[in-house]
Coordinates of C-alpha atoms in Angstrom, one line a residue:
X1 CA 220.4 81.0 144.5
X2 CA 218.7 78.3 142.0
X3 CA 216.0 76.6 143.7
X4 CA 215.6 78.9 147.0
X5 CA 214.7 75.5 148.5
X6 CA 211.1 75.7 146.7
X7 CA 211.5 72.0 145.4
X8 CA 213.9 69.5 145.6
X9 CA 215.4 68.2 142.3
X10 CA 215.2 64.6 141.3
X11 CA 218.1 62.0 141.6
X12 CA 220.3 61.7 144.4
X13 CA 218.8 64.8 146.6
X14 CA 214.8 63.4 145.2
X15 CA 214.8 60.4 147.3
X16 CA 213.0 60.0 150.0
X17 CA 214.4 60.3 153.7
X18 CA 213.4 58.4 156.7
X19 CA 212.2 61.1 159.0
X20 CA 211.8 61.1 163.2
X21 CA 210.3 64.1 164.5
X22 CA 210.1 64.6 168.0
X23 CA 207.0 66.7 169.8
X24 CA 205.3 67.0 173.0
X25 CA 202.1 68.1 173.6
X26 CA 202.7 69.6 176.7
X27 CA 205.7 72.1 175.4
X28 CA 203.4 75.1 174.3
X29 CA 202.1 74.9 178.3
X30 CA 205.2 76.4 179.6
X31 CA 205.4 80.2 179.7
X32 CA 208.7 82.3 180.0
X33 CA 206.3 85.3 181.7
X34 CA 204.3 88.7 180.2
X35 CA 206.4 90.4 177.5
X36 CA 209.0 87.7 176.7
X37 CA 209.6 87.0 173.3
X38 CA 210.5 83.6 173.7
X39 CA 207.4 81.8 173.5
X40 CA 207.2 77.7 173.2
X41 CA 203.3 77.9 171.8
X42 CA 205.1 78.8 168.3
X43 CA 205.8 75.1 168.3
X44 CA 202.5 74.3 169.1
X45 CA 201.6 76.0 166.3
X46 CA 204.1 74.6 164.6
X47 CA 202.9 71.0 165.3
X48 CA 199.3 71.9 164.0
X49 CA 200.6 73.3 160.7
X50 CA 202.2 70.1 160.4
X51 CA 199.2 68.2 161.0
X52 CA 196.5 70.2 159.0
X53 CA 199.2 69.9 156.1
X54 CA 199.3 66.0 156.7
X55 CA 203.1 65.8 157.2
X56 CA 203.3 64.0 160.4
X57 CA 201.9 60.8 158.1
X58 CA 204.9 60.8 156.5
X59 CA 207.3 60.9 159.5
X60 CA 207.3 58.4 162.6
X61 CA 206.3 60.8 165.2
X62 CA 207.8 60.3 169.0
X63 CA 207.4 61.8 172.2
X64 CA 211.1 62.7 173.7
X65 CA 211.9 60.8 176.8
X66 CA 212.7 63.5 179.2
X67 CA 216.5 63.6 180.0
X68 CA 217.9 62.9 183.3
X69 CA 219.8 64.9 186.1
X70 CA 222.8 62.4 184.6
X71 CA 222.2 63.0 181.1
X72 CA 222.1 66.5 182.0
X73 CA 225.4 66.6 183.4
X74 CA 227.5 64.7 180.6
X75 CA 227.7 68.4 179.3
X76 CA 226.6 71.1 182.8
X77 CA 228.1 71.0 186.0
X78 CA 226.2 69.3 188.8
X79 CA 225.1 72.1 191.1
X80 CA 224.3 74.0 188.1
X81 CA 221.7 71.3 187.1
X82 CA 220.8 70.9 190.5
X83 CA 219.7 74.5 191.0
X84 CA 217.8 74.1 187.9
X85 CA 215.6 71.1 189.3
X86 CA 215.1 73.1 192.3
X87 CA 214.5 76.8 191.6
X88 CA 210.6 77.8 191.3
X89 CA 208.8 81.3 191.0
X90 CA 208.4 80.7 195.0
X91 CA 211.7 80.0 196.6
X92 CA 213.6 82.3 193.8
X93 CA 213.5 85.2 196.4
X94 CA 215.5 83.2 198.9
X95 CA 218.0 82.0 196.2
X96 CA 219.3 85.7 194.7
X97 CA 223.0 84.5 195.0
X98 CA 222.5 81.9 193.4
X99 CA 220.3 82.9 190.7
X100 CA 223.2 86.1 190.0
X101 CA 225.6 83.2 190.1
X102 CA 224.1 81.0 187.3
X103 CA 222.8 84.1 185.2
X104 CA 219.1 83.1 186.0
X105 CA 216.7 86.3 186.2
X106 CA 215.9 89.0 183.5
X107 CA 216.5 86.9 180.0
X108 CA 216.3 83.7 181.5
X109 CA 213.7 84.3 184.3
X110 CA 212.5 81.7 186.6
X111 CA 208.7 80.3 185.7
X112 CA 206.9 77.5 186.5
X113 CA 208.1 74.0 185.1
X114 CA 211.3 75.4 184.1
X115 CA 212.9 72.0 184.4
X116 CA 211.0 69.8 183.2
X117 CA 210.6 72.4 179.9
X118 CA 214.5 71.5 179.9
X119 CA 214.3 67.6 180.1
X120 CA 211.9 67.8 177.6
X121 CA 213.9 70.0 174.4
X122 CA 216.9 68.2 175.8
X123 CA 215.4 64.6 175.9
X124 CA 214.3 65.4 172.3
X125 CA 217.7 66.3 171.0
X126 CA 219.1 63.3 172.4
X127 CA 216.7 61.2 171.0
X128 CA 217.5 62.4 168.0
X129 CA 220.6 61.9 168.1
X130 CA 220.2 58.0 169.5
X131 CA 217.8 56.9 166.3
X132 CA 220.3 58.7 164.0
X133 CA 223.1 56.8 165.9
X134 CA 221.4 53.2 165.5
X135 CA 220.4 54.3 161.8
X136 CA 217.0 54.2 162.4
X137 CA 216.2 57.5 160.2
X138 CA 218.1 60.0 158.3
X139 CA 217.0 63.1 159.8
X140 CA 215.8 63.2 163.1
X141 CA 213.9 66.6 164.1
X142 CA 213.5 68.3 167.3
X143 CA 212.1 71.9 166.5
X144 CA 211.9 72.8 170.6
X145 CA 215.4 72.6 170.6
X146 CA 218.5 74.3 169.0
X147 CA 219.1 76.7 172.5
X148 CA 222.2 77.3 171.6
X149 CA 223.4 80.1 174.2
X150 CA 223.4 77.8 177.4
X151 CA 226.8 76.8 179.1
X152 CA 228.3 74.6 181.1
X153 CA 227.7 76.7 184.0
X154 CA 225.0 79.1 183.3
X155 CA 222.0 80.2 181.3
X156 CA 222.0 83.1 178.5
X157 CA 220.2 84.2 175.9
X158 CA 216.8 82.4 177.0
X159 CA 218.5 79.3 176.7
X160 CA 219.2 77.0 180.3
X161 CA 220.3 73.7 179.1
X162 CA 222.2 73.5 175.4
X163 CA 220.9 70.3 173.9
X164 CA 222.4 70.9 171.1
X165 CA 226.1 70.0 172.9
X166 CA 224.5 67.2 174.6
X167 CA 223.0 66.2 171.2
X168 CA 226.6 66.3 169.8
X169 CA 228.1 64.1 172.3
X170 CA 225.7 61.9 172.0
X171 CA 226.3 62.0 168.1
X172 CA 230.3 61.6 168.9
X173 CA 229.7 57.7 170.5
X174 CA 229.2 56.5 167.0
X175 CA 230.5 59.6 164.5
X176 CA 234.3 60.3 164.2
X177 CA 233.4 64.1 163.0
X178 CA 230.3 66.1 163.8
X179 CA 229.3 69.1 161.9
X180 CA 227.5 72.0 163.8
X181 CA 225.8 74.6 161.4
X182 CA 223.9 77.5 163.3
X183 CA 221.8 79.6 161.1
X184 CA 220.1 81.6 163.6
X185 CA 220.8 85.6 163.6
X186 CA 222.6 85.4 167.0
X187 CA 226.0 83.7 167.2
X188 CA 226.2 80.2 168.3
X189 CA 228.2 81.2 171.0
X190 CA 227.3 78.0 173.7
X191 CA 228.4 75.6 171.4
X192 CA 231.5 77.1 169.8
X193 CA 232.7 77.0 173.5
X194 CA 232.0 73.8 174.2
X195 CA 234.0 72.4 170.8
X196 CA 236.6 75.3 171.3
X197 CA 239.2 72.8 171.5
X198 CA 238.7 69.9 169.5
X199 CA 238.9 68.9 166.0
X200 CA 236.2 66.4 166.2
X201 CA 233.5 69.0 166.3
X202 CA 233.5 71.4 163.7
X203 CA 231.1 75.0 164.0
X204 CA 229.9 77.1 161.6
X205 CA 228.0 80.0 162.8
X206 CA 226.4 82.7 160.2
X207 CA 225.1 85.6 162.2
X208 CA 224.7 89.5 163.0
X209 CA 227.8 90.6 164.0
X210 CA 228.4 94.1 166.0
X211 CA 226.5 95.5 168.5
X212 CA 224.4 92.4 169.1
X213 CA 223.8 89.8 171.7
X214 CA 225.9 88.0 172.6
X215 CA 228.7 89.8 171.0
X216 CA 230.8 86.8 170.1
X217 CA 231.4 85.1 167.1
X218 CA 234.2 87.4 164.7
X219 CA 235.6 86.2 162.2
X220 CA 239.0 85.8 163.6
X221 CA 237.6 83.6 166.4
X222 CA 238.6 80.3 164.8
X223 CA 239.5 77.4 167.2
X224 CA 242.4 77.0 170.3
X225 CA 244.5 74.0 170.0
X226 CA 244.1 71.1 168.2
X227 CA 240.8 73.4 167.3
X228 CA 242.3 75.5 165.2
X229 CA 240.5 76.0 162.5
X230 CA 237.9 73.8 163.2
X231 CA 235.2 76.8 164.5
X232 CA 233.8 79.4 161.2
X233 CA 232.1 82.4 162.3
X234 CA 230.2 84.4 159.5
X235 CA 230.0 87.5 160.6
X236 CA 226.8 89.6 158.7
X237 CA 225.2 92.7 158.7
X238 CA 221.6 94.2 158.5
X239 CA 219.4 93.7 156.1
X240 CA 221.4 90.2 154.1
X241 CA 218.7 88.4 151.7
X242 CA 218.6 85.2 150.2
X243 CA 220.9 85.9 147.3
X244 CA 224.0 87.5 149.7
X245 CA 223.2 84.8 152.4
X246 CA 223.8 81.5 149.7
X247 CA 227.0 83.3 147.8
X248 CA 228.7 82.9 151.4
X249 CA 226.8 79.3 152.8
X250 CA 226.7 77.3 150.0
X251 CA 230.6 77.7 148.8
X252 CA 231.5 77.7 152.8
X253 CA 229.1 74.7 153.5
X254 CA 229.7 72.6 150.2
X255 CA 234.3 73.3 151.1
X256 CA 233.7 72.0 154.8
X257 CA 231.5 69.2 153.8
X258 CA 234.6 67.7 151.4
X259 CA 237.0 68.9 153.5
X260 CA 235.8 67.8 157.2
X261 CA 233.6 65.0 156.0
X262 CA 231.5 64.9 159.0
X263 CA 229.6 61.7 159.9
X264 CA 226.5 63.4 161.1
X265 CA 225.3 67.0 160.9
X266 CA 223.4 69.5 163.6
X267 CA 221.7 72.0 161.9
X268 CA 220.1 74.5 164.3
X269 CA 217.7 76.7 162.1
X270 CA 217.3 79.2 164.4
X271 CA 214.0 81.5 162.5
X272 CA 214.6 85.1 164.1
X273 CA 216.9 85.4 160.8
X274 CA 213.7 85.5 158.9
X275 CA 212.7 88.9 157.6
X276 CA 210.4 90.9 160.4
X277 CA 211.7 88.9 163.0
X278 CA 210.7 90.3 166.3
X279 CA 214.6 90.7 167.7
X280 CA 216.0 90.0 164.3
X281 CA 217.0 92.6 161.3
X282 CA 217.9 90.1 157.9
X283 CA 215.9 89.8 155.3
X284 CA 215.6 86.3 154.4
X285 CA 212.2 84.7 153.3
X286 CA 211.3 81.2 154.2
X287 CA 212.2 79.6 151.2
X288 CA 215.6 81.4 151.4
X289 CA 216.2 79.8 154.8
X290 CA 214.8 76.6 154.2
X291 CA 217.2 76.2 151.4
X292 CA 220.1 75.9 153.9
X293 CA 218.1 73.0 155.0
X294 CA 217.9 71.8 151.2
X295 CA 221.0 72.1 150.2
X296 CA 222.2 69.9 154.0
X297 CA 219.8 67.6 153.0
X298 CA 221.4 66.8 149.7
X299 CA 224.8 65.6 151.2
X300 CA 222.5 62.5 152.4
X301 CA 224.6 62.6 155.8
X302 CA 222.8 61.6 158.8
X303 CA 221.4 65.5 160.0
X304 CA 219.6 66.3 163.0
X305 CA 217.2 69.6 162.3
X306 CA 216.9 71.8 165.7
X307 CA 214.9 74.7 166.2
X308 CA 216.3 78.0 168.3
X309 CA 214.9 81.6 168.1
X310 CA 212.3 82.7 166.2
X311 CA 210.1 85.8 168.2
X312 CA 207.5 86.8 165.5
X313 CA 205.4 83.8 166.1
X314 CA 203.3 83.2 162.8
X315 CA 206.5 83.3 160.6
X316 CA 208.5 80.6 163.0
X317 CA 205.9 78.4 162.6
X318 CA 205.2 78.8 158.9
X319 CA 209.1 78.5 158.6
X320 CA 209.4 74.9 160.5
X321 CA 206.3 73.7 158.5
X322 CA 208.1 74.3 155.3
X323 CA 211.4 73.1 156.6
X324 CA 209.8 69.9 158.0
X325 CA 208.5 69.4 154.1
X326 CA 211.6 70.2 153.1
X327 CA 213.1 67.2 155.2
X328 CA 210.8 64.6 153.9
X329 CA 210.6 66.0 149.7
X330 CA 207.3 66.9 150.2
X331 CA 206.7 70.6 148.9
X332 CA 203.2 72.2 150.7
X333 CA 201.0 74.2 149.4
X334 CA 201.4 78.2 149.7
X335 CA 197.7 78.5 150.8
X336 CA 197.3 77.0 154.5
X337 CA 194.4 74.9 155.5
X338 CA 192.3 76.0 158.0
X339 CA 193.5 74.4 161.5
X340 CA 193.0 76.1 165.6
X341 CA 195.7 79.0 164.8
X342 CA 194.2 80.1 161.6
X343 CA 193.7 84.0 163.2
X344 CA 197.5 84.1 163.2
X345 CA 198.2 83.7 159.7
X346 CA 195.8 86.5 158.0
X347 CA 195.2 88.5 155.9
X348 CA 196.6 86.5 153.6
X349 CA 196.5 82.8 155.1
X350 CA 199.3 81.7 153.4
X351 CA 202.6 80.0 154.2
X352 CA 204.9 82.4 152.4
X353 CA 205.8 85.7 153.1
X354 CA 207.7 88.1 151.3
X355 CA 210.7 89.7 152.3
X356 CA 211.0 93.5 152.9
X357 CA 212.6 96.3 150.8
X358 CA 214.8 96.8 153.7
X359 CA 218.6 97.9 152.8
X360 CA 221.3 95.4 152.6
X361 CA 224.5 96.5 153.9
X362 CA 226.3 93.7 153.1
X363 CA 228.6 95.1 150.1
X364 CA 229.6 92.4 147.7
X365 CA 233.1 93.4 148.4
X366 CA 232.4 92.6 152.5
X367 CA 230.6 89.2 151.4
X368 CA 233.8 88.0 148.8
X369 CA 236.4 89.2 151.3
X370 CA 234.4 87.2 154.2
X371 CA 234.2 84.3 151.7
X372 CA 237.6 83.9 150.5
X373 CA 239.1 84.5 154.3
X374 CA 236.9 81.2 155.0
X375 CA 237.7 79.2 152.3
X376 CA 241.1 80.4 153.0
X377 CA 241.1 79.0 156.7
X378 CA 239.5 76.0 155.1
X379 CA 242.5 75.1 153.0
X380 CA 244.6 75.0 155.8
X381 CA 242.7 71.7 156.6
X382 CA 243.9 70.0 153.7
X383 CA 241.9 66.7 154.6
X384 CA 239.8 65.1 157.6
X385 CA 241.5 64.6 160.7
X386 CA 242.6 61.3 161.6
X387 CA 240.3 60.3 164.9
X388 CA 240.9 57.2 167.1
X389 CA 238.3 56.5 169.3
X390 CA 239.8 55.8 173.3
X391 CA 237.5 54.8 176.2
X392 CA 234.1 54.9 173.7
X393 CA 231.2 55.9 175.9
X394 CA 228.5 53.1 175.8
X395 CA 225.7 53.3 173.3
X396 CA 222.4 55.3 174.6
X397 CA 219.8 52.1 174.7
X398 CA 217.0 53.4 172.1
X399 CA 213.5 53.2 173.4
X400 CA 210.7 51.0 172.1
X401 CA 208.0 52.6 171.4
X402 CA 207.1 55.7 170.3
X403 CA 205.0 59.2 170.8
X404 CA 202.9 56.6 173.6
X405 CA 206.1 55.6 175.3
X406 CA 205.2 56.6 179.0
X407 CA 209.1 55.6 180.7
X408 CA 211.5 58.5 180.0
X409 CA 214.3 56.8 181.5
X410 CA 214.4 53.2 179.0
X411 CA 216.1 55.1 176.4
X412 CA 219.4 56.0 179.0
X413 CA 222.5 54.1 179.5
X414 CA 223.3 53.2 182.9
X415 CA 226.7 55.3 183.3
X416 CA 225.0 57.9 185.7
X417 CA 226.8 61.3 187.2
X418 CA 224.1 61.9 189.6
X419 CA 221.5 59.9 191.9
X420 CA 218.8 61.9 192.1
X421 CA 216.5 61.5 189.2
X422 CA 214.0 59.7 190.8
X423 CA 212.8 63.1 192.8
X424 CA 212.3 64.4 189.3
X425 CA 209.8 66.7 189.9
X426 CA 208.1 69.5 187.0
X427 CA 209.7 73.0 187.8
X428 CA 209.9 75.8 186.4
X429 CA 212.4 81.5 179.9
X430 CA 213.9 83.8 177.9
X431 CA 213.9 87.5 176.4
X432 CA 216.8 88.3 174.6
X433 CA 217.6 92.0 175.6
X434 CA 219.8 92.6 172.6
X435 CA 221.0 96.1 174.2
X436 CA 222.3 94.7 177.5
X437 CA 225.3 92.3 177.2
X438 CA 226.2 89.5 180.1
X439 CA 229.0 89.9 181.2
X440 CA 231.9 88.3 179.2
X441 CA 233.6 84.9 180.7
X442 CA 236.8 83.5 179.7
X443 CA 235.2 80.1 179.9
X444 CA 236.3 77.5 177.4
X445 CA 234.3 74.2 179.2
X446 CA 236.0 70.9 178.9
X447 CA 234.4 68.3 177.1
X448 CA 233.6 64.8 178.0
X449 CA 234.6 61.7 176.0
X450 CA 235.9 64.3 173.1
X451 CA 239.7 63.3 172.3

């Protein structure tokens, strides 16, 4: 690895992006329940890194409009979305069909606000995706997002609604190719689905593979279809660090970049891959991850940076910070400045931390034979797929104003599924049990406007 995503070189990569970053006050209010690991106050803390560091100057900061029942449903089905809007901690007891039949309970239990918890990561996404549609900034961030297990029909994996397919969609109005890279230790299984089937999306997924939630993701699972091909999975094992991790995603990355030529990228950057993750077992320091976020960056394509999981708190927040500096060519000082969560961050009060001696067991015979099967799938795509656009989907209208903007419901187009988003109401998270699997469905969802 050269830089390890500590600076960013001049030329090309050294100039400065337009940056959106999408946050909401109100997201570290909402609380999955007593001993879940998902926590949304780690991007709270996030946020006040951010601000004690004096990053948000840099960025034009925005309050996400809060998506719709019918912005909901351009990617879930509509009773799905409907039993979201109307579950609470009260009436779940009178609902345990239901809640069995949508996966709602244990790793995605029922608390209060629940819904509008989802309009809120998901409007974010979206909005993302709208300014970097209208070219309004080159990277758009939404680090409450990235929930990448979600499906068309039913939560997983602390995840209810997957913005990051909606995001894509939304992405798809104005971009003939969209790239999807998941860099979160669990497989990006939600998403993968969803773009099964298409060779407009393209996945890449580096994760823990065996014996891990959700248990997808091998790396013979590679597309159905006109897909073929057109879904990566990286499968890893305990223990990788920065140096294994870049000898598979930068040669992987850097082939599907020339090869797909994507006109927008999702990056989810998912933190529970960081070393002493909570759920997690790599070994990657912060600057290793963030140099996946570097080296994405210095493609210059219109990117969209996502959160996702992330369960030792300190170290997901300290990760985004950096990232978010990353994104705009600022490099931040190692020693933190002194800001509400300060307590979080001892001994040492610093943004950094350093990686374990924990083993690898990724061989470097398993990492070159994982990276020339890749590259080798890659060369079967021996140049961009030829797209023609049928029936576009209108443009999302792009709000006015910004983090003040009070009407949620400017920034939507008027195509709507459902008529019942002006009930919207504030309803009611997630602990991944990594022993416990789902059960498995054969479920490969169609996807709207995606030829």
């Amino acid at each position: 690895m050269d830089t390890g995503g500590n600076s960013l070189p001049s030329g090309a990569d050294g100039v400065k992006r337009k940056v959106s970053y999408f946050y909401d006050p109100e997201v570290g209010n909402y609380y999955y329940g007593q001993g879940h690991p998902m926590k949304p106050h780690r991007i709270r803390m996030t946020h006040a890194l951010l601000a004690h560091y004096g990053l948000l100057q840099h960025m034009q900061v925005l309050k996400p409009c809060p998506a719709r029942d019918r912005d909901l449903c351009r990617f879930h089905a509509d009773d799905y979305v409907s039993f979201l809007r109307g579950i609470t901690p009260e009436t779940q007891q009178d609902q345990l069909r239901q809640l069995k039949r949508f996966n709602v309970g244990e790793d995605c239990p029922v608390f209060d606000g629940l819904y509008s918890f989802c309009q809120t990561y998901a409007g974010g996404s979206v909005g993302g995706a709208v300014k970097l549609n209208h070219g309004l900034c080159d990277i758009a961030i939404n680090w409450a997002g990235g929930l990448h297990h979600a499906k068309k029909c039913e939560a997983s994996g602390f995840c209810y609604v997957n913005d990051i397919v909606l995001a894509i969609l939304e992405l798809l109005k104005q971009h003939e190719r969209v790239l999807y890279v998941d860099i979160d230790i669990h497989h990006g299984d939600g998403v993968e689905e969803a773009f099964y089937t298409t060779d407009r999306v393209m996945t890449v997924s580096f994760h823990k593979f065996g014996d891990y939630f959700p248990g997808t993701g091998d790396i013979r699972d590679i597309g159905f279809g006109k897909g073929k091909y057109y879904s990566l999975n990286v499968p890893l094992d305990d223990g990788i660090d920065d140096e294994s991790y870049h000898c598979l995603f930068k040669p992987i990355i850097g082939k599907v970049m020339e090869i797909f030529r994507p006109g927008a990228v999702v990056l989810q950057c998912g933190a529970d891959s960081l070393s002493g993750d909570r759920l997690g077992c790599f070994n990657l320091s912060i600057k290793g991850h963030a140099e996946c976020v570097r080296f994405m960056r210095s493609f210059n394509v219109p990117l969209l940076l996502l959160g996702g999981g992330g369960y030792t708190i300190r170290n997901v927040a300290r990760c985004w910070c950096y990232e978010t500096g990353v994104a705009l060519g600022i490099e931040v000082d190692d020693k933190m400045p002194q800001h509400e969560y300060y307590e979080y961050f001892g001994p040492d009060y610093t943004l950094h931390v350093a990686p374990s001696n924990m083993e690898n067991k990724n061989s470097h015979q398993l990492l070159d034979e994982i990276r020339a099967k890749l590259l080798d799938n890659l060369s079967t795509l021996r140049h961009a797929p030829s797209v023609q656009f049928q029936e576009r989907p209108p443009d999302t209208e792009l709000p006015e104003a910004d983090e003040d903007h009070d009407d949620g419901d400017e920034r939507w187009d008027p195509d709507s599924d459902m008529e019942i988003d002006d009930e919207r109401k504030p309803l009611p998270g997630r602990v991944k049990r990594e022993i416990v699997e789902p059960e498995s469905k054969d479920l490969v969802c169609p996807v709207p406007h995606v030829q």
